[in-house]
Short mmCIF file of C-alpha atoms in Angstrom, two decimals:
data_model
loop_
_atom_site.label_atom_id
_atom_site.label_comp_id
_atom_site.label_asym_id
_atom_site.label_seq_id
_atom_site.Cartn_x
_atom_site.Cartn_y
_atom_site.Cartn_z
CA MET A 1424 9.36 -47.95 -4.05
CA PRO A 1425 6.35 -47.66 -1.67
CA ARG A 1426 8.41 -45.39 0.59
CA PHE A 1427 9.19 -43.08 -2.35
CA HIS A 1428 5.59 -43.13 -3.39
CA HIS A 1429 4.58 -42.06 0.15
CA ARG A 1430 6.99 -39.15 0.00
CA SER A 1431 5.72 -38.13 -3.40
CA VAL A 1432 2.19 -38.03 -2.02
CA ILE A 1433 3.39 -35.82 0.80
CA LEU A 1434 5.21 -33.47 -1.55
CA SER A 1435 2.29 -33.44 -3.96
CA GLY A 1436 -0.01 -32.56 -1.11
CA THR A 1437 2.31 -29.83 0.05
CA LEU A 1438 2.49 -28.29 -3.41
CA GLY A 1439 -1.27 -28.56 -3.68
CA VAL A 1440 -1.63 -26.54 -0.48
CA LEU A 1441 0.82 -23.97 -1.89
CA LEU A 1442 -1.14 -23.70 -5.12
CA LEU A 1443 -4.43 -23.30 -3.26
CA ALA A 1444 -2.84 -20.72 -0.97
CA SER A 1445 -1.63 -18.77 -4.01
CA CYS A 1446 -5.21 -18.54 -5.26
CA ALA A 1447 -6.38 -16.88 -2.01
CA ALA A 1448 -5.82 -13.16 -2.41
CA PRO A 1449 -3.97 -11.65 0.55
CA ILE A 1450 -6.02 -8.55 -0.11
CA SER A 1451 -9.15 -7.89 -2.17
CA TYR A 1452 -11.90 -5.34 -2.24
CA VAL A 1453 -15.56 -4.85 -2.89
CA LEU A 1454 -17.13 -1.65 -4.13
CA VAL A 1455 -19.56 -0.19 -1.61
CA PRO A 1456 -21.99 2.69 -2.08
CA SER A 1457 -21.07 5.97 -0.49
CA LYS A 1458 -22.87 6.69 2.77
CA THR A 1459 -24.08 10.16 3.75
CA PRO A 1460 -22.09 11.16 6.84
CA ALA A 1461 -23.96 11.11 10.13
CA GLY A 1462 -24.34 14.40 11.96
CA ASP A 1463 -26.64 17.16 13.12
CA PHE A 1464 -27.34 19.01 9.85
CA ALA A 1465 -30.69 20.55 10.79
CA VAL A 1466 -29.43 24.14 10.79
CA SER A 1467 -28.20 26.12 7.75
CA PRO A 1468 -25.75 26.11 6.08
CA LEU A 1469 -25.29 22.38 6.80
CA SER A 1470 -28.96 21.66 6.20
CA ASP A 1471 -28.63 23.29 2.75
CA ALA A 1472 -25.38 21.37 2.14
CA LEU A 1473 -27.14 18.11 2.95
CA HIS A 1474 -30.02 19.04 0.61
CA GLU A 1475 -27.58 19.68 -2.23
CA LEU A 1476 -25.76 16.42 -1.54
CA GLU A 1477 -28.94 14.39 -1.66
CA ALA A 1478 -30.09 16.21 -4.81
CA GLY A 1479 -26.78 15.33 -6.46
CA LYS A 1480 -27.11 11.66 -5.52
CA ALA A 1481 -30.63 11.55 -6.95
CA GLU A 1482 -29.63 13.27 -10.20
CA LYS A 1483 -29.09 10.90 -13.14
CA ASP A 1484 -27.05 13.33 -15.27
CA PRO A 1485 -23.56 13.27 -13.79
CA SER A 1486 -22.73 16.74 -15.15
CA VAL A 1487 -25.75 18.19 -13.33
CA ALA A 1488 -25.02 16.16 -10.19
CA ALA A 1489 -21.53 17.69 -10.12
CA GLY A 1490 -23.08 21.13 -9.68
CA HIS A 1491 -25.03 19.94 -6.61
CA PHE A 1492 -21.93 18.39 -5.07
CA PHE A 1493 -20.03 21.62 -5.76
CA ASP A 1494 -22.61 23.62 -3.82
CA SER A 1495 -22.76 21.03 -1.00
CA ALA A 1496 -19.03 21.25 -0.46
CA ARG A 1497 -19.14 25.06 -0.53
CA LEU A 1498 -21.90 25.28 2.03
CA ALA A 1499 -20.13 22.83 4.38
CA SER A 1500 -16.61 24.22 3.91
CA ASP A 1501 -16.53 27.07 6.42
CA LYS A 1502 -17.66 24.95 9.36
CA ALA A 1503 -15.53 22.05 8.11
CA LEU A 1504 -12.38 24.19 8.15
CA LEU A 1505 -13.27 25.33 11.69
CA GLY A 1506 -12.92 21.69 12.71
CA GLU A 1507 -16.54 20.65 13.17
CA SER A 1508 -16.37 16.90 12.58
CA GLY A 1509 -19.83 16.54 11.04
CA ALA A 1510 -19.26 19.42 8.65
CA LEU A 1511 -15.79 18.10 7.78
CA ALA A 1512 -17.21 14.67 6.93
CA LEU A 1513 -19.93 16.31 4.79
CA TYR A 1514 -17.36 18.46 2.96
CA ASN A 1515 -15.02 15.50 2.28
CA HIS A 1516 -17.92 13.35 1.12
CA SER A 1517 -19.16 16.07 -1.26
CA VAL A 1518 -15.67 16.52 -2.79
CA ALA A 1519 -15.42 12.76 -3.31
CA ARG A 1520 -18.84 12.65 -5.04
CA LEU A 1521 -17.85 15.66 -7.21
CA ILE A 1522 -14.85 13.76 -8.56
CA GLU A 1523 -16.97 10.69 -9.00
CA SER A 1524 -19.56 12.51 -11.04
CA LEU A 1525 -17.01 14.38 -13.15
CA GLN A 1526 -15.25 11.14 -13.98
CA ASP A 1527 -18.60 9.56 -14.94
CA ALA A 1528 -19.21 12.53 -17.23
CA ASP A 1529 -15.67 12.21 -18.65
CA SER A 1530 -15.01 15.87 -17.74
CA LEU A 1531 -12.35 15.88 -15.05
CA PRO A 1532 -10.80 19.35 -15.24
CA TRP A 1533 -7.07 18.69 -14.59
CA GLY A 1534 -5.08 21.46 -16.19
CA ARG A 1535 -8.12 23.29 -17.55
CA THR A 1536 -11.30 25.18 -16.56
CA ILE A 1537 -14.80 23.82 -17.03
CA SER A 1538 -18.32 25.00 -16.37
CA ILE A 1539 -20.94 23.04 -14.46
CA ARG A 1540 -24.48 23.99 -13.58
CA SER A 1541 -26.56 23.96 -10.44
CA GLY A 1542 -30.12 25.26 -10.19
CA GLY A 1543 -29.86 26.96 -13.55
CA SER A 1544 -26.70 28.87 -12.59
CA LYS A 1545 -23.20 28.28 -13.92
CA ARG A 1546 -20.26 27.28 -11.72
CA THR A 1547 -16.62 27.64 -12.75
CA LEU A 1548 -14.25 24.87 -11.80
CA ARG A 1549 -10.50 24.81 -12.38
CA GLY A 1550 -8.45 21.66 -12.08
CA LYS A 1551 -5.02 21.67 -10.52
CA PRO A 1552 -3.15 18.32 -10.49
CA GLU A 1553 -0.40 17.63 -8.00
CA PRO A 1554 3.14 18.89 -8.88
CA GLY A 1555 4.97 16.43 -11.11
CA ALA A 1556 1.78 14.63 -12.14
CA PRO A 1557 2.51 12.00 -14.84
CA VAL A 1558 1.56 12.88 -18.39
CA GLU A 1559 -0.09 9.46 -18.97
CA PRO A 1560 -3.89 9.31 -18.74
CA ARG A 1561 -5.17 8.45 -15.28
CA GLU A 1562 -8.36 7.04 -13.76
CA PHE A 1563 -9.40 7.67 -10.20
CA ARG A 1564 -10.85 5.45 -7.49
CA ILE A 1565 -12.50 7.10 -4.48
CA VAL A 1566 -11.20 5.42 -1.37
CA ASP A 1567 -14.49 5.60 0.56
CA ASN A 1568 -15.99 3.31 -2.14
CA LEU A 1569 -13.38 0.57 -1.50
CA ASN A 1570 -13.89 -1.98 1.24
CA PHE A 1571 -10.61 -3.90 1.48
CA ARG A 1572 -10.61 -7.47 2.76
CA GLY A 1573 -8.08 -10.25 3.38
CA LYS A 1574 -5.16 -10.89 5.71
CA PHE A 1575 -3.15 -7.92 4.40
CA SER A 1576 -6.06 -5.52 4.89
CA GLU A 1577 -5.99 -5.70 8.68
CA THR A 1578 -3.28 -2.97 8.87
CA ARG A 1579 -4.11 0.35 7.33
CA ALA A 1580 -2.35 3.68 7.34
CA ASN A 1581 -4.65 6.75 7.58
CA ARG A 1582 -4.59 10.36 8.66
CA GLU A 1583 -7.81 12.18 9.57
CA GLY A 1584 -8.23 15.63 8.06
CA VAL A 1585 -9.69 17.72 5.28
CA GLY A 1586 -9.98 16.37 1.72
CA ALA A 1587 -11.09 13.22 -0.08
CA PRO A 1588 -8.47 10.41 -0.32
CA LEU A 1589 -8.35 8.74 -3.69
CA VAL A 1590 -6.09 6.55 -5.81
CA ALA A 1591 -4.87 7.64 -9.24
CA ILE A 1592 -4.10 4.78 -11.62
CA VAL A 1593 -1.84 4.98 -14.65
CA ARG A 1594 -2.74 1.86 -16.68
CA GLN A 1595 -0.08 2.30 -19.32
CA ASN A 1596 2.93 3.56 -17.47
CA HIS A 1597 5.44 4.26 -20.20
CA ASN A 1598 9.16 3.81 -19.56
CA TYR A 1599 8.33 2.29 -16.17
CA ARG A 1600 11.65 0.44 -16.01
CA ARG A 1601 13.69 3.58 -16.47
CA LYS A 1602 11.60 5.28 -13.78
CA PHE A 1603 11.78 2.25 -11.45
CA GLU A 1604 7.99 2.09 -11.21
CA SER A 1605 5.41 -0.59 -11.97
CA PRO A 1606 3.87 -1.18 -15.43
CA GLN A 1607 0.63 0.06 -13.86
CA ASN A 1608 1.15 2.77 -11.31
CA PHE A 1609 -1.12 3.33 -8.28
CA ILE A 1610 -0.72 6.69 -6.51
CA ASN A 1611 -2.23 7.93 -3.22
CA LEU A 1612 -3.67 11.43 -3.56
CA THR A 1613 -6.06 13.72 -1.68
CA ALA A 1614 -8.56 15.98 -3.43
CA LEU A 1615 -9.47 19.40 -2.05
CA LEU A 1616 -11.97 21.99 -3.26
CA ARG A 1617 -10.74 25.58 -2.69
CA PHE A 1618 -13.47 28.20 -3.17
CA ASP A 1619 -13.13 31.70 -4.56
CA GLY A 1620 -16.55 33.16 -3.94
CA THR A 1621 -19.79 31.24 -4.32
CA ARG A 1622 -19.54 30.25 -7.97
CA SER A 1623 -15.86 29.62 -8.57
CA ALA A 1624 -13.43 27.06 -7.14
CA THR A 1625 -10.27 25.06 -7.81
CA LEU A 1626 -10.23 21.33 -7.51
CA GLU A 1627 -6.74 20.48 -6.26
CA LEU A 1628 -4.85 17.22 -5.95
CA HIS A 1629 -2.14 16.81 -3.32
CA ASP A 1630 0.35 14.03 -2.49
CA PRO A 1631 -0.32 13.45 1.22
CA LEU A 1632 3.31 12.39 1.71
CA ASP A 1633 4.37 15.89 0.73
CA LEU A 1634 1.97 17.77 3.03
CA ASP A 1635 0.94 17.11 6.59
CA ARG A 1636 -1.27 20.20 6.65
CA ILE A 1637 -2.90 22.37 3.98
CA SER A 1638 -3.06 26.13 4.00
CA ILE A 1639 -6.61 27.19 3.16
CA THR A 1640 -8.68 30.32 4.01
CA ARG A 1641 -6.09 31.39 6.62
CA ARG A 1642 -6.31 28.06 8.36
CA ASN A 1643 -3.90 25.12 8.45
CA PRO A 1644 -5.90 21.92 9.03
CA PRO A 1645 -4.42 18.40 8.62
CA LEU A 1646 -4.66 17.02 5.09
CA ALA A 1647 -6.65 13.79 5.01
CA ALA A 1648 -4.81 10.74 3.70
CA ASN A 1649 -5.06 7.03 3.17
CA PHE A 1650 -1.42 5.89 2.77
CA SER A 1651 -2.19 2.23 2.25
CA ALA A 1652 -4.96 2.48 -0.35
CA ALA A 1653 -2.78 2.66 -3.49
CA ALA A 1654 -0.70 -0.44 -2.59
CA SER A 1655 -3.81 -2.27 -1.43
CA LEU A 1656 -5.68 -1.55 -4.65
CA GLY A 1657 -2.64 -2.45 -6.73
CA MET A 1658 -2.26 -5.82 -5.01
CA ALA A 1659 -5.96 -6.58 -5.33
CA ASP A 1660 -6.13 -5.59 -9.00
CA LEU A 1661 -2.84 -7.05 -10.24
CA ARG A 1662 -2.33 -9.97 -7.82
CA PRO A 1663 1.50 -9.88 -7.75
CA ASP A 1664 1.37 -12.56 -5.07
CA LYS A 1665 0.46 -15.09 -7.75
CA LEU A 1666 3.99 -14.76 -9.14
CA GLY A 1667 5.52 -16.31 -6.04
CA LEU A 1668 5.21 -20.03 -6.76
CA ILE A 1669 5.31 -19.87 -10.58
CA ARG A 1670 8.51 -17.78 -10.54
CA LEU A 1671 10.06 -20.36 -8.19
CA LEU A 1672 9.22 -23.28 -10.48
CA ASN A 1673 9.98 -21.57 -13.81
CA PRO A 1674 12.23 -18.56 -13.17
CA GLN A 1675 13.49 -18.08 -16.72
CA LYS A 1676 9.95 -17.63 -18.07
CA TYR A 1677 9.46 -14.66 -15.72
CA SER A 1678 12.92 -13.16 -16.08
CA ASP A 1679 11.41 -9.82 -17.10
CA THR A 1680 9.82 -9.47 -13.63
CA ALA A 1681 13.18 -9.01 -11.92
CA ARG A 1682 13.42 -5.35 -11.04
CA LEU A 1683 13.68 -2.74 -8.29
CA VAL A 1684 10.45 -0.80 -7.80
CA ARG A 1685 9.85 2.39 -5.90
CA LEU A 1686 6.69 2.24 -3.79
CA GLN A 1687 6.25 6.01 -3.71
CA LYS A 1688 7.47 9.17 -5.42
CA TYR A 1689 11.21 9.68 -5.26
CA ASP A 1690 12.41 12.23 -2.71
CA PRO A 1691 16.15 13.06 -2.41
CA ASP A 1692 15.61 14.09 1.22
CA ARG A 1693 14.12 10.75 2.35
CA ILE A 1694 16.21 7.71 3.31
CA PRO A 1695 15.46 4.72 1.04
CA VAL A 1696 14.39 1.48 2.75
CA LEU A 1697 14.81 -1.48 0.37
CA PHE A 1698 12.71 -4.62 0.98
CA VAL A 1699 14.05 -7.95 -0.43
CA HIS A 1700 11.60 -10.90 -0.28
CA GLY A 1701 12.45 -14.53 0.12
CA LEU A 1702 11.86 -17.91 -1.52
CA GLN A 1703 8.44 -18.35 -3.25
CA ASP A 1704 7.48 -14.83 -2.36
CA THR A 1705 6.93 -11.36 -3.86
CA PRO A 1706 7.13 -7.77 -2.60
CA ALA A 1707 3.40 -8.04 -1.74
CA SER A 1708 4.40 -10.05 1.33
CA TRP A 1709 5.90 -6.90 2.89
CA ALA A 1710 2.47 -5.18 2.99
CA PRO A 1711 1.77 -5.60 6.77
CA MET A 1712 5.17 -4.17 7.72
CA TYR A 1713 5.01 -1.43 5.07
CA PHE A 1714 1.56 -0.27 6.16
CA SER A 1715 2.53 -0.37 9.84
CA LEU A 1716 5.59 1.75 9.21
CA LEU A 1717 3.57 4.26 7.18
CA ASN A 1718 1.38 4.79 10.21
CA ASP A 1719 4.30 6.43 11.97
CA PRO A 1720 4.40 10.15 11.05
CA GLU A 1721 8.13 10.48 11.60
CA ILE A 1722 8.95 7.44 9.47
CA ARG A 1723 6.58 8.69 6.71
CA LYS A 1724 8.34 12.02 6.69
CA ARG A 1725 11.95 10.74 6.73
CA PHE A 1726 11.93 7.49 4.76
CA GLN A 1727 10.88 6.26 1.31
CA PHE A 1728 10.29 2.60 0.49
CA TRP A 1729 11.57 0.49 -2.41
CA ALA A 1730 11.29 -3.24 -3.15
CA PHE A 1731 13.35 -5.74 -5.17
CA SER A 1732 11.29 -8.35 -7.03
CA TYR A 1733 12.90 -11.36 -8.63
CA PRO A 1734 12.16 -15.00 -9.67
CA SER A 1735 13.10 -16.91 -6.56
CA GLY A 1736 13.97 -20.06 -8.50
CA TYR A 1737 17.28 -18.46 -9.53
CA PRO A 1738 20.39 -19.33 -7.46
CA TYR A 1739 20.49 -16.52 -5.01
CA PRO A 1740 24.04 -15.39 -6.01
CA TYR A 1741 22.64 -14.69 -9.48
CA SER A 1742 19.65 -12.83 -8.02
CA ALA A 1743 22.12 -10.74 -6.02
CA SER A 1744 23.89 -9.85 -9.30
CA LEU A 1745 20.55 -8.66 -10.70
CA LEU A 1746 19.99 -6.46 -7.67
CA ARG A 1747 23.46 -4.91 -8.11
CA LYS A 1748 22.56 -3.99 -11.68
CA GLU A 1749 19.28 -2.44 -10.49
CA LEU A 1750 21.19 -0.43 -7.89
CA ASP A 1751 23.56 0.77 -10.64
CA GLY A 1752 20.48 1.96 -12.52
CA ILE A 1753 19.03 3.70 -9.47
CA ASN A 1754 22.33 5.51 -8.95
CA ARG A 1755 22.24 6.75 -12.54
CA ARG A 1756 18.61 7.79 -12.36
CA PHE A 1757 18.73 9.34 -8.90
CA PRO A 1758 22.41 10.19 -8.28
CA GLY A 1759 21.69 12.24 -5.18
CA HIS A 1760 19.78 9.63 -3.17
CA LYS A 1761 20.64 9.07 0.45
CA ASP A 1762 22.32 5.87 1.67
CA ILE A 1763 20.05 2.87 1.65
CA LEU A 1764 18.85 0.75 4.55
CA ILE A 1765 18.19 -2.83 3.28
CA ILE A 1766 15.80 -5.33 4.87
CA GLY A 1767 15.85 -8.93 3.69
CA HIS A 1768 13.66 -11.91 4.71
CA SER A 1769 14.84 -15.51 4.41
CA MET A 1770 16.62 -15.90 1.07
CA GLY A 1771 16.15 -12.15 0.66
CA GLY A 1772 18.34 -11.85 3.75
CA MET A 1773 21.01 -13.89 1.97
CA ILE A 1774 20.81 -11.56 -1.02
CA SER A 1775 21.04 -8.58 1.30
CA ARG A 1776 24.06 -10.14 2.97
CA LEU A 1777 25.88 -10.16 -0.38
CA MET A 1778 25.15 -6.40 -0.73
CA VAL A 1779 27.18 -5.67 2.42
CA THR A 1780 29.97 -8.22 1.85
CA ASP A 1781 33.27 -7.54 0.10
CA ALA A 1782 34.24 -10.87 -1.47
CA GLY A 1783 36.42 -9.69 -4.34
CA ASP A 1784 37.58 -12.83 -6.18
CA THR A 1785 37.95 -14.95 -3.02
CA ILE A 1786 34.93 -17.15 -3.79
CA TRP A 1787 35.89 -17.46 -7.46
CA ARG A 1788 39.39 -18.66 -6.48
CA GLY A 1789 37.83 -21.14 -4.07
CA TYR A 1790 35.77 -22.64 -6.88
CA PHE A 1791 38.32 -22.59 -9.71
CA GLY A 1792 41.77 -22.39 -8.10
CA LYS A 1793 42.82 -19.36 -10.19
CA SER A 1794 41.85 -15.75 -10.71
CA PRO A 1795 39.20 -14.66 -13.24
CA SER A 1796 41.90 -13.15 -15.46
CA GLU A 1797 43.50 -16.59 -15.90
CA PHE A 1798 40.39 -18.03 -17.58
CA LYS A 1799 40.15 -17.76 -21.33
CA ILE A 1800 36.43 -18.40 -21.50
CA THR A 1801 34.54 -15.33 -22.70
CA GLY A 1802 30.92 -14.44 -23.46
CA SER A 1803 27.73 -14.60 -21.47
CA SER A 1804 28.63 -17.71 -19.47
CA ARG A 1805 31.78 -16.18 -18.09
CA GLN A 1806 29.98 -12.86 -17.36
CA LEU A 1807 27.18 -14.65 -15.53
CA LEU A 1808 29.57 -16.52 -13.21
CA GLN A 1809 31.79 -13.51 -12.67
CA ASP A 1810 28.80 -11.31 -11.75
CA SER A 1811 27.58 -13.98 -9.31
CA LEU A 1812 30.88 -14.96 -7.69
CA VAL A 1813 33.06 -11.80 -7.81
CA PHE A 1814 31.50 -8.82 -5.96
CA ARG A 1815 32.16 -5.92 -3.68
CA ASN A 1816 29.94 -4.49 -1.02
CA ARG A 1817 27.60 -1.74 -2.15
CA PRO A 1818 28.86 1.56 -0.69
CA GLU A 1819 25.37 3.10 -0.82
CA ILE A 1820 24.11 0.53 1.75
CA HIS A 1821 25.33 1.15 5.26
CA ARG A 1822 22.71 -0.59 7.41
CA ALA A 1823 21.05 -4.02 7.00
CA ILE A 1824 18.28 -5.91 8.80
CA PHE A 1825 18.22 -9.66 8.36
CA ILE A 1826 14.92 -11.41 9.18
CA SER A 1827 14.86 -15.22 9.43
CA ALA A 1828 17.94 -15.35 7.19
CA PRO A 1829 19.65 -18.73 6.78
CA HIS A 1830 23.20 -17.37 6.75
CA LYS A 1831 24.64 -20.86 7.26
CA GLY A 1832 21.95 -22.61 5.25
CA SER A 1833 18.76 -24.54 6.04
CA GLU A 1834 18.70 -28.31 6.43
CA ILE A 1835 15.34 -28.42 4.71
CA ALA A 1836 17.15 -27.47 1.52
CA SER A 1837 19.24 -30.64 1.71
CA ASN A 1838 16.79 -33.21 3.09
CA TRP A 1839 14.54 -35.36 0.92
CA ILE A 1840 11.83 -32.69 0.66
CA GLY A 1841 14.35 -30.09 -0.51
CA ARG A 1842 15.97 -32.50 -2.95
CA ILE A 1843 12.67 -33.38 -4.58
CA ALA A 1844 11.41 -29.80 -4.57
CA SER A 1845 14.71 -28.71 -6.09
CA ARG A 1846 14.20 -31.01 -9.05
CA LEU A 1847 10.77 -29.48 -9.72
CA ILE A 1848 12.42 -26.16 -10.54
CA ASN A 1849 13.11 -25.62 -14.24
CA THR A 1850 16.76 -24.52 -14.25
CA PRO A 1851 17.27 -21.59 -16.65
CA SER A 1852 19.13 -22.68 -19.76
CA PHE A 1853 21.67 -19.87 -19.49
CA ILE A 1854 22.68 -21.08 -15.99
CA ALA A 1855 23.00 -24.67 -17.22
CA ASP A 1856 25.10 -23.44 -20.15
CA ALA A 1857 27.41 -21.56 -17.79
CA ARG A 1858 27.94 -24.60 -15.65
CA ASP A 1859 28.70 -26.78 -18.68
CA SER A 1860 31.10 -24.25 -20.15
CA PHE A 1861 33.21 -24.09 -17.00
CA ALA A 1862 32.95 -27.72 -16.05
CA SER A 1863 34.46 -28.68 -19.42
CA VAL A 1864 37.68 -26.76 -18.84
CA ILE A 1865 38.29 -27.28 -15.12
CA THR A 1866 40.80 -29.96 -14.26
CA ALA A 1867 40.10 -32.64 -11.71
CA ASP A 1868 42.81 -31.13 -9.53
CA ALA A 1869 41.16 -27.73 -9.43
CA ALA A 1870 38.07 -26.94 -7.38
CA SER A 1871 35.38 -27.99 -9.83
CA LEU A 1872 31.68 -27.40 -9.66
CA GLN A 1873 31.17 -31.08 -8.86
CA LEU A 1874 27.49 -30.95 -9.75
CA GLU A 1875 25.45 -33.34 -11.85
CA ARG A 1876 23.32 -30.38 -12.83
CA ALA A 1877 23.29 -26.62 -12.59
CA PRO A 1878 22.16 -25.28 -9.15
CA ASN A 1879 18.91 -23.51 -8.35
CA SER A 1880 17.75 -21.43 -5.41
CA ILE A 1881 17.04 -24.40 -3.12
CA ASP A 1882 20.49 -25.91 -3.87
CA THR A 1883 22.15 -22.66 -2.89
CA LEU A 1884 20.47 -22.64 0.53
CA ALA A 1885 21.83 -26.00 1.71
CA PRO A 1886 24.23 -25.90 4.69
CA ASN A 1887 26.86 -27.90 2.79
CA ASN A 1888 26.69 -25.64 -0.29
CA ARG A 1889 30.18 -24.30 -1.00
CA PHE A 1890 28.91 -20.80 -1.72
CA VAL A 1891 26.91 -20.65 1.51
CA LYS A 1892 29.93 -21.79 3.52
CA ALA A 1893 32.27 -19.38 1.74
CA VAL A 1894 30.03 -16.39 2.37
CA ALA A 1895 29.49 -17.35 6.03
CA ASN A 1896 33.27 -17.08 6.54
CA LEU A 1897 33.45 -13.60 5.06
CA PRO A 1898 32.99 -10.53 7.38
CA ILE A 1899 30.44 -7.85 6.84
CA ALA A 1900 32.09 -4.86 5.18
CA PRO A 1901 33.56 -2.21 7.53
CA GLY A 1902 31.23 0.66 8.27
CA VAL A 1903 28.03 -1.39 7.80
CA THR A 1904 25.73 -1.78 10.84
CA TYR A 1905 23.56 -4.92 10.79
CA HIS A 1906 20.77 -6.33 12.90
CA SER A 1907 19.11 -9.74 13.20
CA ILE A 1908 15.44 -10.59 13.80
CA ILE A 1909 14.95 -14.30 14.43
CA GLY A 1910 11.79 -16.36 14.79
CA ASP A 1911 11.27 -18.86 17.61
CA ARG A 1912 8.22 -21.14 17.60
CA GLY A 1913 7.88 -20.83 21.35
CA LYS A 1914 9.93 -23.72 22.78
CA GLY A 1915 12.21 -21.28 24.53
CA ASP A 1916 15.28 -23.41 23.82
CA THR A 1917 17.58 -20.87 22.23
CA PRO A 1918 20.34 -21.46 21.02
CA ASN A 1919 18.69 -24.72 19.94
CA SER A 1920 15.55 -22.96 18.71
CA SER A 1921 14.18 -22.67 15.20
CA ASP A 1922 11.43 -20.85 13.32
CA GLY A 1923 10.52 -24.16 11.70
CA VAL A 1924 12.65 -23.53 8.59
CA VAL A 1925 15.79 -21.75 9.76
CA PRO A 1926 17.49 -22.80 13.04
CA TYR A 1927 18.97 -20.20 15.38
CA TRP A 1928 22.54 -21.38 14.72
CA SER A 1929 22.06 -20.38 11.07
CA SER A 1930 20.28 -17.04 11.48
CA HIS A 1931 22.48 -15.86 14.37
CA MET A 1932 25.32 -13.51 13.32
CA ALA A 1933 28.15 -12.53 15.59
CA GLY A 1934 28.82 -8.85 15.68
CA ALA A 1935 25.21 -7.74 15.05
CA ALA A 1936 24.32 -4.40 16.58
CA SER A 1937 21.12 -6.03 17.86
CA GLU A 1938 19.43 -9.39 17.85
CA LYS A 1939 15.71 -9.71 18.44
CA ILE A 1940 14.05 -13.09 18.93
CA VAL A 1941 10.28 -12.95 18.28
CA PRO A 1942 7.60 -15.63 18.92
CA SER A 1943 7.04 -16.49 15.33
CA ASP A 1944 7.36 -19.10 12.65
CA HIS A 1945 9.42 -18.43 9.50
CA SER A 1946 7.13 -15.48 8.58
CA ALA A 1947 8.72 -13.40 11.30
CA TYR A 1948 8.44 -10.22 9.24
CA HIS A 1949 4.65 -10.34 9.79
CA ASP A 1950 5.02 -10.58 13.60
CA PRO A 1951 4.11 -7.37 15.50
CA ALA A 1952 7.20 -7.61 17.63
CA ALA A 1953 9.39 -7.85 14.54
CA ILE A 1954 7.68 -4.89 12.95
CA GLU A 1955 8.17 -2.90 16.09
CA GLU A 1956 11.83 -3.85 16.10
CA VAL A 1957 12.19 -2.57 12.52
CA ARG A 1958 10.49 0.63 13.61
CA ARG A 1959 13.00 0.97 16.46
CA ILE A 1960 15.94 0.47 14.09
CA LEU A 1961 14.60 3.04 11.65
CA LYS A 1962 14.33 5.56 14.47
CA LEU A 1963 17.88 4.64 15.46
CA GLU A 1964 18.96 5.33 11.89
CA LEU A 1965 17.40 8.81 12.11
CA LYS A 1966 19.34 9.56 15.27
CA SER A 1967 22.63 8.34 13.82
CA SER A 1968 22.13 10.40 10.66
CA ASN A 1969 21.19 13.49 12.68
CA PRO A 1970 23.13 13.17 15.94
CA SER A 1971 22.26 16.70 17.03
CA LYS A 1972 18.55 15.88 17.16
#
């Protein structure tokens, strides 16, 4: 008894640390006042532009302030578009303040024309939203007012140029599931003020992923962008990371959070990269890799990023069945999408492995000794087990990257810590019902479930788990290229190495096109060397899909 009590204290302390960690935001922000750009503005027109800018900042009426910011941007624009850095900063700053003041006055002009005043004179301003802008109401956050903090804020993806980066937020994103978006949508945009004379202009919004450069007044300067701001603001506002532990412990309660989400606007010409997170995790954990990849202009131009989110307390074969259904939905919604490159970490690597494995009914027969057609059980229990155990590889996925994936299981799942942690997970009732339905009709001679309770995610990661062993003996489907990234805590004893959770013998896969061992713990997907390896593989994918280039 004392020994068990000691272990309970250890486990309780471990969970306490996890709970405390889940309260610490991986990214947050504070609002900061806008700073007037530094530069030599002593000579007109920049001296006049600076005067208008300061007048606008001092003005209490936002509709009047907007007129000053309009004139400031106009006066700075010619020199800004010639590439003078100080003038460019002044122009971008003025455009940002114009949007800020118009939003404060509740008079943003998207899709209409408004009048603003400056010095007693009227200015005409037309609003032109980006192509395909959502019909739902949006609010805007100016990026230069946001100071991001936290461990996921260290990597940012920016492009210097003309325009004011901002984030558009759709708070009530209708039909978000059908669109494979989030309930609240955060969108990176860049605002530009295009002048037609001294008193008329168009305020334009552009998606910086669509345009590297902007054609304006017979020039073609780079379009400014902050590619990481929308995801950073979304994580800070919504805290999806908090779902990690609670979805592990009580997966059924959060069943509606299982879905595939696009992280940017759909583009039929870009190759989808699908992130799949691991145990006690969420798509937010991919932020460092996602932001690093967005910093590469070629990757930005040729790839689009998606993520699969799911309650990680589910047995991972069931989670894989949910992903298949999401992929079916994606194929219906976007039938012309390019083939997918899937990246899975830890248990997400196991789920990804099932996407590129053709099992047919082999695993089912191994469990029950007969084909699915020979069972008379019908209804939801049968469908659940058949979806989980009978599957084909997904033809739309032809390349996979496994990061710290326990292909042959992890001993932590079967030791005393894993056993106790496993019993803390509230097994979904529908999974327990399925187990009971089949256990009641299987004979002792047949391959029965042989479980005192229905399995959860930790059970299905144990090295002696029958499903794990069965999948490990199945080959990757023909035509699929796969790669391994494996963590090593620095002992240099491969093949006896480990990342602290998954040993090398489990994460190693024969036949991989490449295997990269990085100096990391189990969070190898945060390691710079692992991120660089993913970048290399994406570039390799570009070459293989365009061999002439």
